[in-house]
JSON list of C-alpha atoms and ligand atoms in Angstrom, two decimals:
[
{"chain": "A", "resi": 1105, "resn": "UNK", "atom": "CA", "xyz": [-44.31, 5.33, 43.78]},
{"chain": "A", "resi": 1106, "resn": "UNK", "atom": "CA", "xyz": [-44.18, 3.52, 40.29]},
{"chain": "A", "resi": 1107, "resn": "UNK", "atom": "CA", "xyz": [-42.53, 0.37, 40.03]},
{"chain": "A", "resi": 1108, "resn": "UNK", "atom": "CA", "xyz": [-40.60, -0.47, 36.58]},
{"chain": "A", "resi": 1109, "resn": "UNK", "atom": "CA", "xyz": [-40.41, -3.23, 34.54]},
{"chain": "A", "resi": 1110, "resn": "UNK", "atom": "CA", "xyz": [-36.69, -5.18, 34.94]},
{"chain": "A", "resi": 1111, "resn": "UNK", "atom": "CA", "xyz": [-35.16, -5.83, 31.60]},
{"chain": "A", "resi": 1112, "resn": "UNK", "atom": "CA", "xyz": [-33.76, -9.06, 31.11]},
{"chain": "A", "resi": 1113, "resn": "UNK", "atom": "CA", "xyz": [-30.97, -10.98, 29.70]},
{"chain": "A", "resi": 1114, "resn": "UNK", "atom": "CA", "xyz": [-31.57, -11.25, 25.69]},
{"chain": "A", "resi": 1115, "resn": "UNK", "atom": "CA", "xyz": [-32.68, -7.24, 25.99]},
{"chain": "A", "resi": 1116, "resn": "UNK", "atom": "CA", "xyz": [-30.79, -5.22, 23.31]},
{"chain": "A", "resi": 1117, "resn": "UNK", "atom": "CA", "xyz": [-31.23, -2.16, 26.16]},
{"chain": "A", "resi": 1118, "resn": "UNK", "atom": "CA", "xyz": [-28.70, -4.11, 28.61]},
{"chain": "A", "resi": 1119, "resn": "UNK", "atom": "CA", "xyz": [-25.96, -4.47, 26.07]},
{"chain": "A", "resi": 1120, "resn": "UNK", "atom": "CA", "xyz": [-25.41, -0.77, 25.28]},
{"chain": "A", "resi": 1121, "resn": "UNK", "atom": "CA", "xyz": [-23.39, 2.06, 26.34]},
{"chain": "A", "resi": 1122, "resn": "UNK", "atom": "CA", "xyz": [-24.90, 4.67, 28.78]},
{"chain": "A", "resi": 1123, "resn": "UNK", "atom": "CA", "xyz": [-24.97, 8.70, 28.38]},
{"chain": "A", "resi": 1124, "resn": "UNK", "atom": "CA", "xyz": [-23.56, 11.03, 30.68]},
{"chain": "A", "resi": 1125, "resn": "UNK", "atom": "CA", "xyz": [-26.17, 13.10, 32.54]},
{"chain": "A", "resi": 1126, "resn": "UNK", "atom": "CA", "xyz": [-25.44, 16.53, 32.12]},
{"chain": "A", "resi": 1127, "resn": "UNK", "atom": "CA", "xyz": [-28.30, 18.36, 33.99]},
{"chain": "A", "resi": 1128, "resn": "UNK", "atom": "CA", "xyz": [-30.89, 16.59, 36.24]},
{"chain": "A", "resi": 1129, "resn": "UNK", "atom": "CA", "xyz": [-34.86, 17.60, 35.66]},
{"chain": "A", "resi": 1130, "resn": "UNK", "atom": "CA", "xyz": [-38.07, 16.18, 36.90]},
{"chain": "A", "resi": 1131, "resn": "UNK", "atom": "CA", "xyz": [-37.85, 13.25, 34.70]},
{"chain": "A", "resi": 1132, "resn": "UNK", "atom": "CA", "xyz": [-34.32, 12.18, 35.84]},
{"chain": "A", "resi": 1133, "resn": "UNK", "atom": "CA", "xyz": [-35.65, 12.34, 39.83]},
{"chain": "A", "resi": 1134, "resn": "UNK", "atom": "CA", "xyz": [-38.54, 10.69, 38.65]},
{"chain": "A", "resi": 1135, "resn": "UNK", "atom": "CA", "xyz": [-36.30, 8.12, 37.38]},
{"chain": "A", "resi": 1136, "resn": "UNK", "atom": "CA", "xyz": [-34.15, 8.10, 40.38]},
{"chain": "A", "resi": 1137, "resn": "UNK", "atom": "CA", "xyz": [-37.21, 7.27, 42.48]},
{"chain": "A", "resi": 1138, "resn": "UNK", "atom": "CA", "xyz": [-38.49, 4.88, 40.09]},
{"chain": "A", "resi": 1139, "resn": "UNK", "atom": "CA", "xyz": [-35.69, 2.58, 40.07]},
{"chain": "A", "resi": 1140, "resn": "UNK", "atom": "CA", "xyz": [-35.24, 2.73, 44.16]},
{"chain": "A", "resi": 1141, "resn": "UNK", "atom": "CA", "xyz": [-38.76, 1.52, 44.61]},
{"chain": "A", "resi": 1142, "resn": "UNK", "atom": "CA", "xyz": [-38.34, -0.80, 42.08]},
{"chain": "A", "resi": 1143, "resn": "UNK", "atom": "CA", "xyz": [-34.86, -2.16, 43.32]},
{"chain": "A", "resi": 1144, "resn": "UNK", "atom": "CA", "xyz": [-37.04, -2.95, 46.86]},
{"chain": "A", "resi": 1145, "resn": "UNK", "atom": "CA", "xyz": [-39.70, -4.46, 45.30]},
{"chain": "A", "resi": 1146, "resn": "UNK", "atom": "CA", "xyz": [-37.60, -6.53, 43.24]},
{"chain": "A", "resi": 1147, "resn": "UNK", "atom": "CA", "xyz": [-35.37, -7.22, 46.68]},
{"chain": "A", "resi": 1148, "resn": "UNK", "atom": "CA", "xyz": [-32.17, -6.17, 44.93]},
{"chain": "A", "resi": 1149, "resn": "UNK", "atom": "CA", "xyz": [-29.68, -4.74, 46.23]},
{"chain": "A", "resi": 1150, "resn": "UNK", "atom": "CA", "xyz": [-28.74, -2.64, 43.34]},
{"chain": "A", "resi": 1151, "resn": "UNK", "atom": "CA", "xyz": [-30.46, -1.55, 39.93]},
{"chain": "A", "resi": 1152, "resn": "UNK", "atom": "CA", "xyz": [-28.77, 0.57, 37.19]},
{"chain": "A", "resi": 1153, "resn": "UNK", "atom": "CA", "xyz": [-30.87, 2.77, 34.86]},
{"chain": "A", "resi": 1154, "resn": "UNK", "atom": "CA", "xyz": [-30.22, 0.40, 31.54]},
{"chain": "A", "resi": 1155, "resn": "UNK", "atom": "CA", "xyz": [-31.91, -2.33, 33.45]},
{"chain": "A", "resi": 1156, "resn": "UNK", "atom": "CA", "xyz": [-35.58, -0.36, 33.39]},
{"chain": "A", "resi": 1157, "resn": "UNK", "atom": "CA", "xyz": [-34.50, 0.73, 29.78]},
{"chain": "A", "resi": 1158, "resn": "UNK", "atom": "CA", "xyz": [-33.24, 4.28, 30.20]},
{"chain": "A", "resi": 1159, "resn": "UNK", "atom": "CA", "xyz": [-29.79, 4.99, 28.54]},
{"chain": "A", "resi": 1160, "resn": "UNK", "atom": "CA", "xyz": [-28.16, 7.22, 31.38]},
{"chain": "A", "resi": 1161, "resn": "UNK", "atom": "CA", "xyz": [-25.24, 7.37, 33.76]},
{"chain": "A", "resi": 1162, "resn": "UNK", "atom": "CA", "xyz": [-27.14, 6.41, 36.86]},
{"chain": "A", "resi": 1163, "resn": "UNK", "atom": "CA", "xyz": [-27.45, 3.50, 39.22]},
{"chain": "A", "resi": 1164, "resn": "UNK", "atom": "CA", "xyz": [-28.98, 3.14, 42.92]},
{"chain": "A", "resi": 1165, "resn": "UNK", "atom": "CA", "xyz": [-27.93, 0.59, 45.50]},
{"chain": "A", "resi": 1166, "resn": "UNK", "atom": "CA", "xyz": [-28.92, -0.22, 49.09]},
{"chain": "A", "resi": 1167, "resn": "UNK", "atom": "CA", "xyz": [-27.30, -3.42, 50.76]},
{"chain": "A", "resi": 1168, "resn": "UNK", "atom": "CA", "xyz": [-29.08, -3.01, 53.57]},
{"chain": "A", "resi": 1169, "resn": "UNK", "atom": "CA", "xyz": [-26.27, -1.36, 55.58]},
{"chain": "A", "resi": 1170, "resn": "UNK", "atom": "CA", "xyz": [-25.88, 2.01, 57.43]},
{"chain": "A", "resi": 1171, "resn": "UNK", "atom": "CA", "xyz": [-25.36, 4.13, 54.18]},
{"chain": "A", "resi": 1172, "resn": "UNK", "atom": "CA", "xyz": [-29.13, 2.77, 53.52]},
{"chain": "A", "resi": 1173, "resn": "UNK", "atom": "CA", "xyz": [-29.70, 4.07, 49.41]},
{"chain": "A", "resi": 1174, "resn": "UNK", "atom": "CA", "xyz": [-27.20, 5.74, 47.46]},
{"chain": "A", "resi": 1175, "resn": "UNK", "atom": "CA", "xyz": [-27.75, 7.35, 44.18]},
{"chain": "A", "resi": 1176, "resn": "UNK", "atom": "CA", "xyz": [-24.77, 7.82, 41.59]},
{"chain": "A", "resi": 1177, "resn": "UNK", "atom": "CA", "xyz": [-25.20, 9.73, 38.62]},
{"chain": "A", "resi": 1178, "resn": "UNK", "atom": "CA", "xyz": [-22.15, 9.59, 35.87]},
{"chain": "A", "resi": 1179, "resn": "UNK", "atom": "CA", "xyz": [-20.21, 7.45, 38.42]},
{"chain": "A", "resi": 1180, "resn": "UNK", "atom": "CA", "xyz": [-16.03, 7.09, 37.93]},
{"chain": "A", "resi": 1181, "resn": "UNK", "atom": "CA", "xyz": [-14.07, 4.27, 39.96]},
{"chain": "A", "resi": 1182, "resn": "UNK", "atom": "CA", "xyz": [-11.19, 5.98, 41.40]},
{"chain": "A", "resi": 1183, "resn": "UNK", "atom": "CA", "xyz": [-9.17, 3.31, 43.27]},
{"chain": "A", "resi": 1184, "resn": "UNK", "atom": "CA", "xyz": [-9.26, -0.08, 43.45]},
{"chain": "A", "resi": 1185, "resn": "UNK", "atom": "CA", "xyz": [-7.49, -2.77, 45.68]},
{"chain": "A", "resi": 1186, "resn": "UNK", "atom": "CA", "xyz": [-7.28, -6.55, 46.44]},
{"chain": "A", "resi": 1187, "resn": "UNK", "atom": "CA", "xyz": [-9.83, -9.10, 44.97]},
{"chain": "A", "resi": 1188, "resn": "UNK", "atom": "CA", "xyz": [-12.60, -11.18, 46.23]},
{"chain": "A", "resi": 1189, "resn": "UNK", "atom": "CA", "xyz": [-14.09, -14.47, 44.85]},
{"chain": "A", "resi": 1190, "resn": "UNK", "atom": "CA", "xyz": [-18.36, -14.45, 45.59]},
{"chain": "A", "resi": 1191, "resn": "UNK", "atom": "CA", "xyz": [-21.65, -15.19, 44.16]},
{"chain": "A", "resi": 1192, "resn": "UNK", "atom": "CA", "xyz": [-23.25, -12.27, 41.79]},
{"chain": "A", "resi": 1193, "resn": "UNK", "atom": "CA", "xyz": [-26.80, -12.36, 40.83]},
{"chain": "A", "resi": 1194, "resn": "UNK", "atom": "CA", "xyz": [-28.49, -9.50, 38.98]},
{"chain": "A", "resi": 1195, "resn": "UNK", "atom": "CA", "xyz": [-32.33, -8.71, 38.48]},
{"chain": "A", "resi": 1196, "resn": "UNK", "atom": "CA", "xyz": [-31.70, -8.92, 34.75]},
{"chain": "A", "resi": 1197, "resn": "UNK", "atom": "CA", "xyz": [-31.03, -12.71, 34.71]},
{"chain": "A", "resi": 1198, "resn": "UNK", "atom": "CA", "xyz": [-33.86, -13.95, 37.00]},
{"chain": "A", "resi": 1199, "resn": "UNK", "atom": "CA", "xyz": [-33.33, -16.98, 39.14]},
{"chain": "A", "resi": 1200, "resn": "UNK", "atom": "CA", "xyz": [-29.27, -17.50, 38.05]},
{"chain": "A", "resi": 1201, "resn": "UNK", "atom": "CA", "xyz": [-26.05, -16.47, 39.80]},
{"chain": "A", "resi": 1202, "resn": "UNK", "atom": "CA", "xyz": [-22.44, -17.24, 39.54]},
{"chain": "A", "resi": 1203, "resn": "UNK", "atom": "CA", "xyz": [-18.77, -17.28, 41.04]},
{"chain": "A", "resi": 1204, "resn": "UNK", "atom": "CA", "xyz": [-17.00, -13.52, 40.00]},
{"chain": "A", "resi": 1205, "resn": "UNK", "atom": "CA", "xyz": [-13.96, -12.12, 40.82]},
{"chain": "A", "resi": 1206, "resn": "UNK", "atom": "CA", "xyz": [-13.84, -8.24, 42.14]},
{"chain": "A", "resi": 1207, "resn": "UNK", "atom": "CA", "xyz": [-11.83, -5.64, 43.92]},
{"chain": "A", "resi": 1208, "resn": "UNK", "atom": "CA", "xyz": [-12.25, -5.96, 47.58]},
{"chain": "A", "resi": 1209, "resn": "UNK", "atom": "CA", "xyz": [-11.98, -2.42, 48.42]},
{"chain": "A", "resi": 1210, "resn": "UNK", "atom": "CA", "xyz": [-13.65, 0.03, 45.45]},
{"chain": "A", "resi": 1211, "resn": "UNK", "atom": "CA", "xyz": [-13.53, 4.02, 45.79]},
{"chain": "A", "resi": 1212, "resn": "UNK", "atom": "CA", "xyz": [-16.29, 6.09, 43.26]},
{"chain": "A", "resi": 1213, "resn": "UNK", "atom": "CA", "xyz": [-16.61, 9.68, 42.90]},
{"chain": "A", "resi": 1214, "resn": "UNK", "atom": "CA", "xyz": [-20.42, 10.03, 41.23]},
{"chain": "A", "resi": 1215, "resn": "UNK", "atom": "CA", "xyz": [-22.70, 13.14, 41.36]},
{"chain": "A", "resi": 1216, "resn": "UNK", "atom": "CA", "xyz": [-26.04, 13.22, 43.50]},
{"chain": "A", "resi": 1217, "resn": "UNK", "atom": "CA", "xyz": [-29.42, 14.16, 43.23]},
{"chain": "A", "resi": 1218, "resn": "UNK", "atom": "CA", "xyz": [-28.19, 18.19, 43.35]},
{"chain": "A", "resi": 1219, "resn": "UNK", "atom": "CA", "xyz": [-24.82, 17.39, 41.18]},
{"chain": "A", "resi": 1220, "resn": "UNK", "atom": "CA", "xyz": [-23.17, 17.62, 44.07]},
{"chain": "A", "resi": 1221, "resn": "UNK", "atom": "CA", "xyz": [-19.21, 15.42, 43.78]},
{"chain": "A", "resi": 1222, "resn": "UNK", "atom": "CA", "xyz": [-19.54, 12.71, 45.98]},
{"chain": "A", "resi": 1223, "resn": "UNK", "atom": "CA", "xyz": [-17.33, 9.95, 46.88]},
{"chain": "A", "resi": 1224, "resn": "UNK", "atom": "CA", "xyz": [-17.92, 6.71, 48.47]},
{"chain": "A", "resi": 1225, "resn": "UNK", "atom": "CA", "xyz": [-15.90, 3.69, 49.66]},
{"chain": "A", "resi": 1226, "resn": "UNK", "atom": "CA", "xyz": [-16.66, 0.57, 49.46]},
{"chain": "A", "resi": 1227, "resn": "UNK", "atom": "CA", "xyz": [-15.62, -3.24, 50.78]},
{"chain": "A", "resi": 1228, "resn": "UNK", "atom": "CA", "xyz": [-16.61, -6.26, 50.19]},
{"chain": "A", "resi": 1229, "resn": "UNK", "atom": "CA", "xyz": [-20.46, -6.95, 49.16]},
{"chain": "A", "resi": 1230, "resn": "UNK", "atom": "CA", "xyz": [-20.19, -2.91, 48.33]},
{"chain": "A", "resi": 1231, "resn": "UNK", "atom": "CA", "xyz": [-17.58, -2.99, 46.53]},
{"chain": "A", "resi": 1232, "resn": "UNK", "atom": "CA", "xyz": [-19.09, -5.89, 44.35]},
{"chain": "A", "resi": 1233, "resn": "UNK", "atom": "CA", "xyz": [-22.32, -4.04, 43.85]},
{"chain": "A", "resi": 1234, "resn": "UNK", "atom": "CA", "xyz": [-20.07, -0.55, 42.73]},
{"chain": "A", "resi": 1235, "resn": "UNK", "atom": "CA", "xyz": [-18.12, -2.82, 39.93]},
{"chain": "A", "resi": 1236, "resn": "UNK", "atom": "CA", "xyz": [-21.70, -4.83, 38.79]},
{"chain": "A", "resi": 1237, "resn": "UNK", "atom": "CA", "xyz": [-23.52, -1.81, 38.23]},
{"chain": "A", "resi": 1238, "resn": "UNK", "atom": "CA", "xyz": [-20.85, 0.66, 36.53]},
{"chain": "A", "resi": 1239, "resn": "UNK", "atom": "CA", "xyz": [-20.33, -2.28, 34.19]},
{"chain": "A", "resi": 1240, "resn": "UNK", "atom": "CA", "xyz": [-24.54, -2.05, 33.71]},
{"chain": "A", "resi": 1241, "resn": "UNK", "atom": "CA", "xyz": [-23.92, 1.39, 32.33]},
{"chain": "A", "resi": 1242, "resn": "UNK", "atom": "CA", "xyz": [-21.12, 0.01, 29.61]},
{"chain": "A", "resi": 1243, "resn": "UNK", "atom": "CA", "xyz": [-23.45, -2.20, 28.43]},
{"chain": "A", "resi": 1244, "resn": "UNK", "atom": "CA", "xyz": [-21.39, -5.03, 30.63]},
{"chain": "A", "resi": 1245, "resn": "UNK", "atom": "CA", "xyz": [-23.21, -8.46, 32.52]},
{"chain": "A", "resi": 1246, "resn": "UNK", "atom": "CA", "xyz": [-21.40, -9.90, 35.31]},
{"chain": "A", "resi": 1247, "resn": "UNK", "atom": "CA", "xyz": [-22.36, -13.30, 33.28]},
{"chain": "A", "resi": 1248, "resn": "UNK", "atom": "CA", "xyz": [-19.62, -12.39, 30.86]},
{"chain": "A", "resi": 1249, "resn": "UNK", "atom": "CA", "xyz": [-17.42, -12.84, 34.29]},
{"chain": "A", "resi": 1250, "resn": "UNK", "atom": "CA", "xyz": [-18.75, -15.55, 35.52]},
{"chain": "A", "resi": 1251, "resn": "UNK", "atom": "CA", "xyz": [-16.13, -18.17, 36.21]},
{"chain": "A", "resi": 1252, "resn": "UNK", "atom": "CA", "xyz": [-17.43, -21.96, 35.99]},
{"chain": "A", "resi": 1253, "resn": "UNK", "atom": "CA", "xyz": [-20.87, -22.29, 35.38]},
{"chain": "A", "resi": 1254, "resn": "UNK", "atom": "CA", "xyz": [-23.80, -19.93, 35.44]},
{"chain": "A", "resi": 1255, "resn": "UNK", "atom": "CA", "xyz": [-26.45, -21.96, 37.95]},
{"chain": "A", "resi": 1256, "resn": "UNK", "atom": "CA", "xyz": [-29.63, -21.90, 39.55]},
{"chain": "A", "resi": 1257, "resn": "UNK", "atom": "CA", "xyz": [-31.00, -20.62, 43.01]},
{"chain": "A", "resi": 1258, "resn": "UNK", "atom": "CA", "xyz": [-33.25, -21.31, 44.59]},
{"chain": "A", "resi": 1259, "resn": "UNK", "atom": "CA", "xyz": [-35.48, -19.27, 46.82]},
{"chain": "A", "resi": 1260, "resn": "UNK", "atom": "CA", "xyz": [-37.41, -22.06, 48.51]},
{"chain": "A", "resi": 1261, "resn": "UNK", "atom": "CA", "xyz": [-35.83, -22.71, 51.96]},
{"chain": "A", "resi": 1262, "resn": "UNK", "atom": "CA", "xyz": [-38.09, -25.38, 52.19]},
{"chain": "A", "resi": 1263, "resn": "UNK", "atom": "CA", "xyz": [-36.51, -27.30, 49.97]},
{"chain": "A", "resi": 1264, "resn": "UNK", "atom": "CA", "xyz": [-32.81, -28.70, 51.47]},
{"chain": "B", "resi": 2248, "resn": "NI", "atom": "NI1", "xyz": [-27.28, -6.30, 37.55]}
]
């Protein structure tokens, strides 16, 4: 288990364009398990491979539903449909979230660990967290979506 450091906002890293992954080695399941432990210990619910400062076509995301984590590697949206209006955060811009629109239903074909095709469908909070972190590998924040203001949270439920 090795926990990464999360790039943030202001990080040349985050702004570029990702490489395809054309064969998967030690070092890219190292990666892979890398940024999974990293995404829990960081209580994300998604982590793409720019935002630990590897250039590559690969994200990981667990919301805490039945599909529990789910790797992509060179990930392709496929379909989308309808839109939904929510709160985005990301573990690149500590602390901050804000209002973006998505597709409510997303469909991704991606490889896996083996470069097996796999496809996966996704609504609602899933379909957010597909959108958030193929834009990751484009070099893409969701706080260039953000409609109204960027704000604050707050962690302390203490404090209302
Ligand atoms: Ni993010």
């Amino acid at each position: 288990m090795a926990i990464r450091k999360v790039r943030t906002v202001g990080d040349d890293v985050l702004r570029k364009k990702c490489k395809e992954v054309v064969e998967i080695t030690n070092r890219e399941l190292t990666l892979i398990e890398d940024m999974v432990d990293t995404m829990y210990e960081e209580n994300g619910v998604g982590l793409a491979a720019p935002q630990v400062g590897i250039l590559k076509r690969i994200f990981v995301i667990d919301i805490g539903d039945e599909n529990g984590v789910m790797v992509f590697i060179n990930p392709e949206i496929l379909e989308t449909s309808g839109t939904q209006c929510g709160e985005e955060g990301c573990l690149s811009v500590p602390g901050m979230a804000g209002q973006v629109t998505r597709p409510n239903y997303v469909k991704v074909k991606a490889l896996d660990e083996d470069m097996n095709e796999v496809e996966y469908e996704g609504e609602g909070l899933l379909a957010r967290a597909f959108c958030h972190e193929i834009d990751h590998l484009d070099g893409h924040m969701y706080t260039e979506l953000v409609e109204g203001e960027l704000h604050q949270v707050s962690y302390d439920e203490d404090e209302e």
